[in-house]
């Protein structure tokens, strides 16, 4: 009887989500920050020894989490980049939690943040504001982006060691050379180590450790079609009692950080950002100024967002009205796979004042090509959106549309 009672109690107490969230705590975050933002890491400028130290630290941590390597060389992906007239090398760090559903584990949700910062005096990577002060010549970058780097470490550990097993796979990415112009994330987006068209969502954490008294900016709540993403983001932050300011698409910061590299490829992306402060890119961005309690909430909210987005029966897709310099498409549509390696967008809703509505696209049209090139077979709508956004300012673009048995050419005017 006693054994039965204890068994019953254990059963009642076992809550994999609560157990996993419990491991994302202030002390762990502080310990990571005290290493990453220490003077020994010399401000982690990409292409310099302090940055290599940070990569080694991440590697050692991740190897103990039980996650799979997801780089090109184990957990690492090396790339070359140009900065200040020099060619340098740096490494992204990538790990994977394999999805639990055989039918969905080849799809991915991604959480990323940059591990680099702007270095120490004399290291030319740009972005060193304010100059050395009171003998301090190291830009430690505790908030930018030691905070996001540490948060993703705790989330990765909670998934790797815990008992929460989402259906889709989760990719953990620590991008490098962001401060040199989003180099690492852009490199991955053009040399993805998992098929980027299978990435259904990206959550970017950059500067999430300061300003605990003010709501956190959540940028891109409407970057996915429908209201599912916004609901997930809102509920995850509410569950952690984390106050937020929501921005449908971007409130500027997003396009200055790595989420933009994935968004540009048609991956719905969100950014968590606790906003600017006086130590931004100054030598005083130190670990003792981080609001660890709030940072833990941010990391736990991120854990929840990943679980929810990874478990959706149908993965998130780009909202075609997401601005990226170009105009909103003003349509909704379904992806259709066509013969060969081609795809189409079956239009279900047309906004009359949108770019495509004005051009004459109507419901039930099947859009099959844009500027003479067929749409991709894997993500036609995202492909159409991406190419339309890229073509901004180029005036008129021809699209091929099937209307019933009839093939029509429709010219879209992109200039506002
Ligand atoms: Zn940053």
Short mmCIF file of C-alpha atoms and ligand atoms in Angstrom, two decimals:
data_model
loop_
_atom_site.label_atom_id
_atom_site.label_comp_id
_atom_site.label_asym_id
_atom_site.label_seq_id
_atom_site.Cartn_x
_atom_site.Cartn_y
_atom_site.Cartn_z
CA UNK A 1 0.00 0.00 0.00
CA UNK A 2 2.80 2.40 0.93
CA UNK A 3 4.68 1.61 -2.29
CA UNK A 4 1.53 2.24 -4.23
CA UNK A 5 1.06 5.61 -2.55
CA UNK A 6 4.64 6.64 -3.25
CA UNK A 7 4.26 5.50 -6.84
CA UNK A 8 1.07 7.51 -7.17
CA UNK A 9 2.72 10.57 -5.67
CA UNK A 10 5.66 10.29 -8.05
CA UNK A 11 3.26 9.99 -10.94
CA UNK A 12 1.40 13.08 -9.83
CA UNK A 13 4.61 15.03 -9.37
CA UNK A 14 6.15 14.14 -12.69
CA UNK A 15 5.59 17.06 -15.04
CA UNK A 16 8.21 17.10 -17.80
CA UNK A 17 7.50 20.72 -18.78
CA UNK A 18 7.78 22.04 -15.23
CA UNK A 19 10.91 19.96 -14.63
CA UNK A 20 12.57 21.29 -17.78
CA UNK A 21 11.62 24.91 -17.08
CA UNK A 22 12.94 24.52 -13.54
CA UNK A 23 16.46 23.99 -14.90
CA UNK A 24 16.43 27.40 -16.62
CA UNK A 25 17.46 29.48 -13.64
CA UNK A 26 19.24 32.69 -12.69
CA UNK A 27 22.34 30.97 -11.32
CA UNK A 28 23.02 29.04 -14.51
CA UNK A 29 22.55 32.14 -16.64
CA UNK A 30 24.82 34.15 -14.39
CA UNK A 31 27.50 31.46 -14.55
CA UNK A 32 27.44 31.53 -18.38
CA UNK A 33 27.55 35.33 -18.49
CA UNK A 34 30.44 35.46 -16.02
CA UNK A 35 32.45 33.37 -18.45
CA UNK A 36 31.32 34.75 -21.81
CA UNK A 37 31.45 38.41 -20.79
CA UNK A 38 34.67 38.07 -18.77
CA UNK A 39 37.78 39.99 -19.81
CA UNK A 40 39.44 36.67 -20.65
CA UNK A 41 37.09 36.40 -23.65
CA UNK A 42 38.17 39.85 -24.86
CA UNK A 43 34.79 40.89 -26.19
CA UNK A 44 34.42 37.85 -28.50
CA UNK A 45 35.14 39.68 -31.76
CA UNK A 46 34.74 37.31 -34.72
CA UNK A 47 38.09 36.31 -36.16
CA UNK A 48 39.99 36.89 -32.89
CA UNK A 49 41.15 34.50 -30.11
CA UNK A 50 38.50 35.60 -27.57
CA UNK A 51 35.80 34.57 -30.02
CA UNK A 52 37.44 31.15 -30.45
CA UNK A 53 37.40 30.78 -26.67
CA UNK A 54 33.67 31.49 -26.66
CA UNK A 55 33.11 28.89 -29.39
CA UNK A 56 35.12 26.34 -27.36
CA UNK A 57 33.08 27.13 -24.27
CA UNK A 58 29.79 26.63 -26.11
CA UNK A 59 31.08 23.42 -27.64
CA UNK A 60 32.08 21.98 -24.28
CA UNK A 61 28.70 22.88 -22.80
CA UNK A 62 26.62 21.55 -25.68
CA UNK A 63 28.49 18.26 -25.82
CA UNK A 64 27.25 17.55 -22.31
CA UNK A 65 23.59 18.19 -23.20
CA UNK A 66 23.01 15.10 -25.33
CA UNK A 67 22.09 17.07 -28.47
CA UNK A 68 23.11 16.05 -31.97
CA UNK A 69 25.71 17.99 -33.94
CA UNK A 70 24.13 20.06 -36.72
CA UNK A 71 27.07 21.87 -38.29
CA UNK A 72 29.32 20.85 -41.17
CA UNK A 73 32.15 19.76 -38.86
CA UNK A 74 30.39 18.29 -35.84
CA UNK A 75 28.66 21.15 -34.06
CA UNK A 76 30.61 23.78 -36.00
CA UNK A 77 30.20 25.51 -39.33
CA UNK A 78 33.18 27.57 -40.38
CA UNK A 79 32.83 30.43 -42.85
CA UNK A 80 34.86 33.30 -44.24
CA UNK A 81 33.71 36.88 -44.14
CA UNK A 82 34.94 40.31 -45.07
CA UNK A 83 35.21 43.01 -42.47
CA UNK A 84 37.03 46.34 -42.49
CA UNK A 85 38.86 45.31 -45.65
CA UNK A 86 40.11 42.01 -44.18
CA UNK A 87 39.07 38.41 -44.78
CA UNK A 88 38.54 36.53 -41.54
CA UNK A 89 37.17 33.19 -40.42
CA UNK A 90 34.63 32.38 -37.75
CA UNK A 91 32.39 29.49 -36.73
CA UNK A 92 28.68 29.14 -36.15
CA UNK A 93 27.72 26.60 -33.47
CA UNK A 94 24.75 24.36 -34.27
CA UNK A 95 22.99 21.62 -32.31
CA UNK A 96 19.84 19.62 -32.87
CA UNK A 97 17.14 17.98 -30.77
CA UNK A 98 15.57 15.37 -32.99
CA UNK A 99 11.78 15.53 -33.28
CA UNK A 100 9.71 12.78 -31.69
CA UNK A 101 7.21 12.39 -34.54
CA UNK A 102 8.58 10.36 -37.47
CA UNK A 103 6.24 12.26 -39.82
CA UNK A 104 7.37 15.71 -38.65
CA UNK A 105 10.96 15.33 -37.47
CA UNK A 106 12.33 16.40 -40.86
CA UNK A 107 10.79 19.80 -40.17
CA UNK A 108 12.50 22.26 -37.85
CA UNK A 109 11.96 25.19 -35.56
CA UNK A 110 15.07 27.24 -34.93
CA UNK A 111 16.23 29.34 -32.02
CA UNK A 112 19.24 31.53 -32.64
CA UNK A 113 21.32 34.38 -31.30
CA UNK A 114 24.79 35.73 -32.00
CA UNK A 115 27.70 34.74 -29.80
CA UNK A 116 30.13 37.43 -30.96
CA UNK A 117 30.58 41.03 -29.90
CA UNK A 118 32.90 43.85 -30.96
CA UNK A 119 36.12 42.85 -29.18
CA UNK A 120 38.81 44.91 -27.52
CA UNK A 121 40.69 48.06 -28.49
CA UNK A 122 42.67 47.55 -31.67
CA UNK A 123 40.50 44.73 -32.98
CA UNK A 124 38.93 46.18 -36.07
CA UNK A 125 35.49 44.71 -36.50
CA UNK A 126 33.57 47.95 -36.17
CA UNK A 127 30.87 48.92 -33.73
CA UNK A 128 33.09 49.98 -30.81
CA UNK A 129 31.22 53.00 -29.49
CA UNK A 130 32.52 55.45 -26.98
CA UNK A 131 36.15 54.31 -26.91
CA UNK A 132 38.09 52.93 -23.93
CA UNK A 133 37.05 54.37 -20.57
CA UNK A 134 38.92 54.44 -17.24
CA UNK A 135 41.40 51.86 -18.45
CA UNK A 136 38.64 49.56 -19.64
CA UNK A 137 39.33 48.66 -23.25
CA UNK A 138 37.22 45.54 -23.62
CA UNK A 139 33.72 45.61 -25.02
CA UNK A 140 32.44 42.63 -23.00
CA UNK A 141 29.00 42.48 -24.60
CA UNK A 142 27.17 40.93 -21.64
CA UNK A 143 23.82 42.06 -22.96
CA UNK A 144 24.85 42.10 -26.62
CA UNK A 145 24.66 39.20 -26.93
CA UNK A 146 25.95 37.27 -23.95
CA UNK A 147 22.36 37.38 -22.74
CA UNK A 148 20.87 35.65 -25.79
CA UNK A 149 23.82 33.24 -25.99
CA UNK A 150 23.38 32.20 -22.35
CA UNK A 151 19.61 31.98 -22.63
CA UNK A 152 19.86 29.63 -25.62
CA UNK A 153 22.37 27.49 -23.71
CA UNK A 154 19.87 27.00 -20.87
CA UNK A 155 17.06 26.25 -23.31
CA UNK A 156 19.25 23.75 -25.18
CA UNK A 157 20.21 22.03 -21.94
CA UNK A 158 16.57 21.88 -20.78
CA UNK A 159 15.61 20.15 -24.05
CA UNK A 160 18.71 17.97 -24.29
CA UNK A 161 18.58 16.67 -20.74
CA UNK A 162 14.85 16.93 -20.04
CA UNK A 163 11.81 14.89 -20.95
CA UNK A 164 9.98 17.31 -23.26
CA UNK A 165 10.04 15.81 -26.74
CA UNK A 166 8.38 18.03 -29.37
CA UNK A 167 7.25 16.56 -32.67
CA UNK A 168 9.43 18.67 -34.96
CA UNK A 169 13.18 18.89 -34.54
CA UNK A 170 14.65 21.92 -32.82
CA UNK A 171 17.78 23.61 -34.17
CA UNK A 172 19.87 25.61 -31.73
CA UNK A 173 22.09 28.18 -33.44
CA UNK A 174 24.76 30.41 -31.97
CA UNK A 175 25.60 32.69 -34.89
CA UNK A 176 28.98 34.29 -35.33
CA UNK A 177 30.13 37.61 -36.86
CA UNK A 178 26.76 39.27 -36.44
CA UNK A 179 28.49 42.48 -35.50
CA UNK A 180 30.32 42.43 -38.83
CA UNK A 181 26.92 42.50 -40.58
CA UNK A 182 24.89 39.33 -39.82
CA UNK A 183 27.62 37.26 -41.50
CA UNK A 184 27.12 33.90 -39.75
CA UNK A 185 23.35 33.73 -40.01
CA UNK A 186 23.45 34.92 -43.62
CA UNK A 187 26.06 32.26 -44.34
CA UNK A 188 23.85 29.58 -42.84
CA UNK A 189 20.82 30.86 -44.76
CA UNK A 190 22.76 30.41 -48.00
CA UNK A 191 24.60 27.25 -46.85
CA UNK A 192 22.01 25.66 -44.56
CA UNK A 193 23.07 22.53 -42.69
CA UNK A 194 19.44 21.39 -42.65
CA UNK A 195 16.98 22.20 -45.48
CA UNK A 196 15.97 25.81 -44.87
CA UNK A 197 12.65 25.28 -46.63
CA UNK A 198 11.81 22.83 -43.84
CA UNK A 199 12.41 25.42 -41.14
CA UNK A 200 8.91 26.49 -40.15
CA UNK A 201 9.89 29.10 -37.58
CA UNK A 202 12.81 31.11 -36.22
CA UNK A 203 13.06 32.77 -32.82
CA UNK A 204 15.96 35.21 -32.48
CA UNK A 205 17.26 36.40 -29.11
CA UNK A 206 19.48 39.47 -29.18
CA UNK A 207 19.94 41.76 -26.15
CA UNK A 208 17.46 40.28 -23.71
CA UNK A 209 19.20 41.02 -20.44
CA UNK A 210 18.42 44.62 -19.51
CA UNK A 211 15.52 47.00 -18.78
CA UNK A 212 13.47 44.57 -16.62
CA UNK A 213 11.10 47.37 -15.65
CA UNK A 214 9.91 47.82 -19.21
CA UNK A 215 7.99 45.33 -21.36
CA UNK A 216 10.11 43.22 -23.71
CA UNK A 217 9.73 43.94 -27.43
CA UNK A 218 8.38 40.97 -29.35
CA UNK A 219 8.88 41.77 -33.03
CA UNK A 220 7.17 39.85 -35.81
CA UNK A 221 4.09 38.51 -34.04
CA UNK A 222 2.30 38.57 -37.41
CA UNK A 223 5.18 37.32 -39.55
CA UNK A 224 3.42 33.97 -39.84
CA UNK A 225 0.09 33.48 -41.53
CA UNK A 226 -2.96 33.38 -39.26
CA UNK A 227 -3.05 34.25 -35.57
CA UNK A 228 -1.45 31.08 -34.20
CA UNK A 229 2.02 32.57 -33.75
CA UNK A 230 0.77 35.64 -31.94
CA UNK A 231 -1.30 33.45 -29.62
CA UNK A 232 1.67 31.20 -28.85
CA UNK A 233 3.98 34.15 -28.16
CA UNK A 234 1.41 35.89 -25.97
CA UNK A 235 0.60 32.79 -23.93
CA UNK A 236 4.25 31.81 -23.47
CA UNK A 237 5.16 35.23 -22.09
CA UNK A 238 2.03 35.40 -19.95
CA UNK A 239 2.89 32.03 -18.44
CA UNK A 240 6.22 33.50 -17.33
CA UNK A 241 4.63 36.77 -16.16
CA UNK A 242 6.79 38.54 -18.72
CA UNK A 243 5.27 41.81 -19.90
CA UNK A 244 5.65 42.43 -23.62
CA UNK A 245 5.14 45.06 -26.33
CA UNK A 246 4.02 43.39 -29.53
CA UNK A 247 5.06 44.55 -32.99
CA UNK A 248 3.32 42.96 -35.95
CA UNK A 249 6.44 42.83 -38.08
CA UNK A 250 9.50 44.74 -36.99
CA UNK A 251 10.34 47.62 -34.72
CA UNK A 252 13.71 48.24 -36.39
CA UNK A 253 15.89 45.98 -34.21
CA UNK A 254 14.87 42.84 -36.07
CA UNK A 255 16.44 43.94 -39.34
CA UNK A 256 19.67 44.69 -37.51
CA UNK A 257 19.91 41.16 -36.14
CA UNK A 258 20.10 37.56 -37.32
CA UNK A 259 16.39 36.81 -37.50
CA UNK A 260 16.38 38.93 -40.65
CA UNK A 261 18.69 36.44 -42.40
CA UNK A 262 16.06 33.73 -42.06
CA UNK A 263 13.11 36.03 -42.65
CA UNK A 264 14.67 37.06 -45.97
CA UNK A 265 14.47 33.40 -47.03
CA UNK A 266 10.78 33.21 -46.20
CA UNK A 267 11.05 31.70 -42.71
CA UNK A 268 8.56 33.30 -40.29
CA UNK A 269 10.80 34.92 -37.67
CA UNK A 270 10.30 36.62 -34.32
CA UNK A 271 12.73 38.61 -32.23
CA UNK A 272 12.86 38.97 -28.45
CA UNK A 273 14.58 42.21 -27.48
CA UNK A 274 14.62 44.05 -24.15
CA UNK A 275 15.66 47.27 -25.90
CA UNK A 276 18.48 49.77 -26.01
CA UNK A 277 20.42 51.24 -23.07
CA UNK A 278 23.35 53.55 -22.38
CA UNK A 279 25.86 50.65 -22.44
CA UNK A 280 24.89 49.51 -25.93
CA UNK A 281 28.19 48.80 -27.75
CA UNK A 282 30.07 50.60 -24.96
CA UNK A 283 32.80 49.08 -22.78
CA UNK A 284 30.37 49.14 -19.83
CA UNK A 285 28.13 46.33 -21.13
CA UNK A 286 29.08 44.17 -18.14
CA UNK A 287 27.70 40.96 -16.66
CA UNK A 288 26.82 42.52 -13.29
CA UNK A 289 24.28 44.79 -15.00
CA UNK A 290 22.21 41.91 -16.35
CA UNK A 291 18.74 41.41 -14.85
CA UNK A 292 19.07 37.66 -14.33
CA UNK A 293 15.57 37.08 -13.00
CA UNK A 294 14.08 38.66 -16.07
CA UNK A 295 16.54 36.88 -18.36
CA UNK A 296 15.41 33.55 -16.91
CA UNK A 297 11.80 34.46 -17.73
CA UNK A 298 12.81 35.30 -21.30
CA UNK A 299 14.59 31.97 -21.69
CA UNK A 300 11.68 30.00 -20.23
CA UNK A 301 9.24 31.83 -22.50
CA UNK A 302 11.48 30.90 -25.44
CA UNK A 303 11.42 27.25 -24.31
CA UNK A 304 7.60 27.34 -24.34
CA UNK A 305 7.43 29.03 -27.75
CA UNK A 306 9.67 26.35 -29.25
CA UNK A 307 7.59 23.54 -27.81
CA UNK A 308 4.33 25.01 -29.07
CA UNK A 309 5.58 25.86 -32.55
CA UNK A 310 7.31 22.48 -32.88
CA UNK A 311 4.12 20.64 -31.92
CA UNK A 312 1.71 22.41 -34.31
CA UNK A 313 -0.10 19.93 -36.56
CA UNK A 314 0.70 22.17 -39.55
CA UNK A 315 3.92 24.19 -39.49
CA UNK A 316 3.92 27.99 -39.54
CA UNK A 317 4.27 29.74 -42.90
CA UNK A 318 5.32 33.24 -43.86
CA UNK A 319 2.58 35.86 -43.83
CA UNK A 320 2.71 37.26 -47.38
CA UNK A 321 2.00 40.72 -46.01
CA UNK A 322 5.24 40.78 -44.02
CA UNK A 323 7.15 43.84 -45.25
CA UNK A 324 10.76 43.40 -46.29
CA UNK A 325 11.23 46.54 -48.24
CA UNK A 326 8.72 45.45 -50.86
CA UNK A 327 4.94 45.80 -50.80
CA UNK A 328 2.56 43.41 -49.10
CA UNK A 329 1.32 40.84 -51.60
CA UNK A 330 -2.22 41.17 -50.30
CA UNK A 331 -3.21 37.57 -50.94
CA UNK A 332 -3.71 34.34 -49.06
CA UNK A 333 -3.13 31.07 -50.82
CA UNK A 334 -2.30 27.39 -50.59
CA UNK A 335 0.93 25.79 -51.71
CA UNK A 336 0.41 23.41 -54.62
CA UNK A 337 3.00 20.95 -55.89
CA UNK A 338 3.13 20.79 -59.68
CA UNK A 339 4.85 18.42 -62.08
CA UNK A 340 8.60 18.37 -62.05
CA UNK A 341 10.37 20.64 -59.63
CA UNK A 342 7.76 23.37 -59.76
CA UNK A 343 5.11 24.71 -57.43
CA UNK A 344 2.17 27.08 -57.49
CA UNK A 345 0.11 29.25 -55.20
CA UNK A 346 -3.65 28.65 -55.35
CA UNK A 347 -5.09 32.01 -54.40
CA UNK A 348 -7.89 31.85 -51.83
CA UNK A 349 -8.26 35.49 -50.74
CA UNK A 350 -7.37 38.71 -52.55
CA UNK A 351 -7.17 42.12 -50.87
CA UNK A 352 -8.41 44.57 -53.52
CA UNK A 353 -5.87 47.25 -52.54
CA UNK A 354 -2.92 44.84 -52.36
CA UNK A 355 -0.27 44.67 -55.08
CA UNK A 356 -1.61 41.48 -56.64
CA UNK A 357 -5.28 42.49 -56.34
CA UNK A 358 -4.56 45.74 -58.17
CA UNK A 359 -2.71 43.83 -60.88
CA UNK A 360 -5.80 41.73 -61.55
CA UNK A 361 -5.20 38.50 -59.61
CA UNK A 362 -8.51 36.93 -58.60
CA UNK A 363 -9.59 34.12 -56.30
CA UNK A 364 -8.77 30.62 -57.50
CA UNK A 365 -5.95 31.80 -59.76
CA UNK A 366 -2.95 29.50 -59.64
CA UNK A 367 0.23 31.57 -59.68
CA UNK A 368 2.98 29.46 -61.23
CA UNK A 369 5.86 31.76 -62.07
CA UNK A 370 7.39 35.10 -61.19
CA UNK A 371 9.60 36.99 -63.63
CA UNK A 372 9.86 34.02 -65.94
CA UNK A 373 11.01 31.55 -63.28
CA UNK A 374 8.71 28.85 -61.88
CA UNK A 375 7.96 28.95 -58.16
CA UNK A 376 9.73 26.43 -55.94
CA UNK A 377 8.01 23.12 -55.36
CA UNK A 378 8.66 23.05 -51.62
CA UNK A 379 7.42 26.47 -50.50
CA UNK A 380 5.78 28.28 -53.44
CA UNK A 381 4.13 31.02 -51.39
CA UNK A 382 7.29 31.78 -49.43
CA UNK A 383 9.24 31.77 -52.69
CA UNK A 384 6.78 34.18 -54.32
CA UNK A 385 6.90 36.45 -51.29
CA UNK A 386 10.69 36.40 -51.16
CA UNK A 387 11.16 37.15 -54.85
CA UNK A 388 8.52 39.86 -54.81
CA UNK A 389 10.23 41.52 -51.84
CA UNK A 390 13.64 41.26 -53.51
CA UNK A 391 12.36 42.86 -56.69
CA UNK A 392 11.30 46.07 -55.01
CA UNK A 393 12.06 49.21 -56.88
CA UNK A 394 12.46 47.35 -60.12
CA UNK A 395 9.12 48.45 -61.47
CA UNK A 396 6.87 46.02 -63.26
CA UNK A 397 7.25 42.25 -62.87
CA UNK A 398 5.46 39.62 -64.93
CA UNK A 399 3.71 36.70 -63.26
CA UNK A 400 2.23 33.69 -64.95
CA UNK A 401 -1.17 32.59 -63.70
CA UNK A 402 -3.42 29.66 -64.57
CA UNK A 403 -7.07 30.63 -64.52
CA UNK A 404 -8.98 27.45 -65.17
CA UNK A 405 -7.48 26.09 -68.39
CA UNK A 406 -6.33 29.54 -69.46
CA UNK A 407 -2.76 30.75 -69.03
CA UNK A 408 -2.50 34.48 -68.32
CA UNK A 409 0.35 36.88 -67.87
CA UNK A 410 -0.25 39.46 -65.19
CA UNK A 411 2.00 42.46 -64.66
CA UNK A 412 2.53 43.61 -61.11
CA UNK A 413 3.63 47.14 -60.42
CA UNK A 414 5.79 47.13 -57.30
CA UNK A 415 6.62 50.80 -57.10
CA UNK A 416 4.51 52.53 -54.52
ZN1 LIG B 1 23.43 41.99 -30.95
#
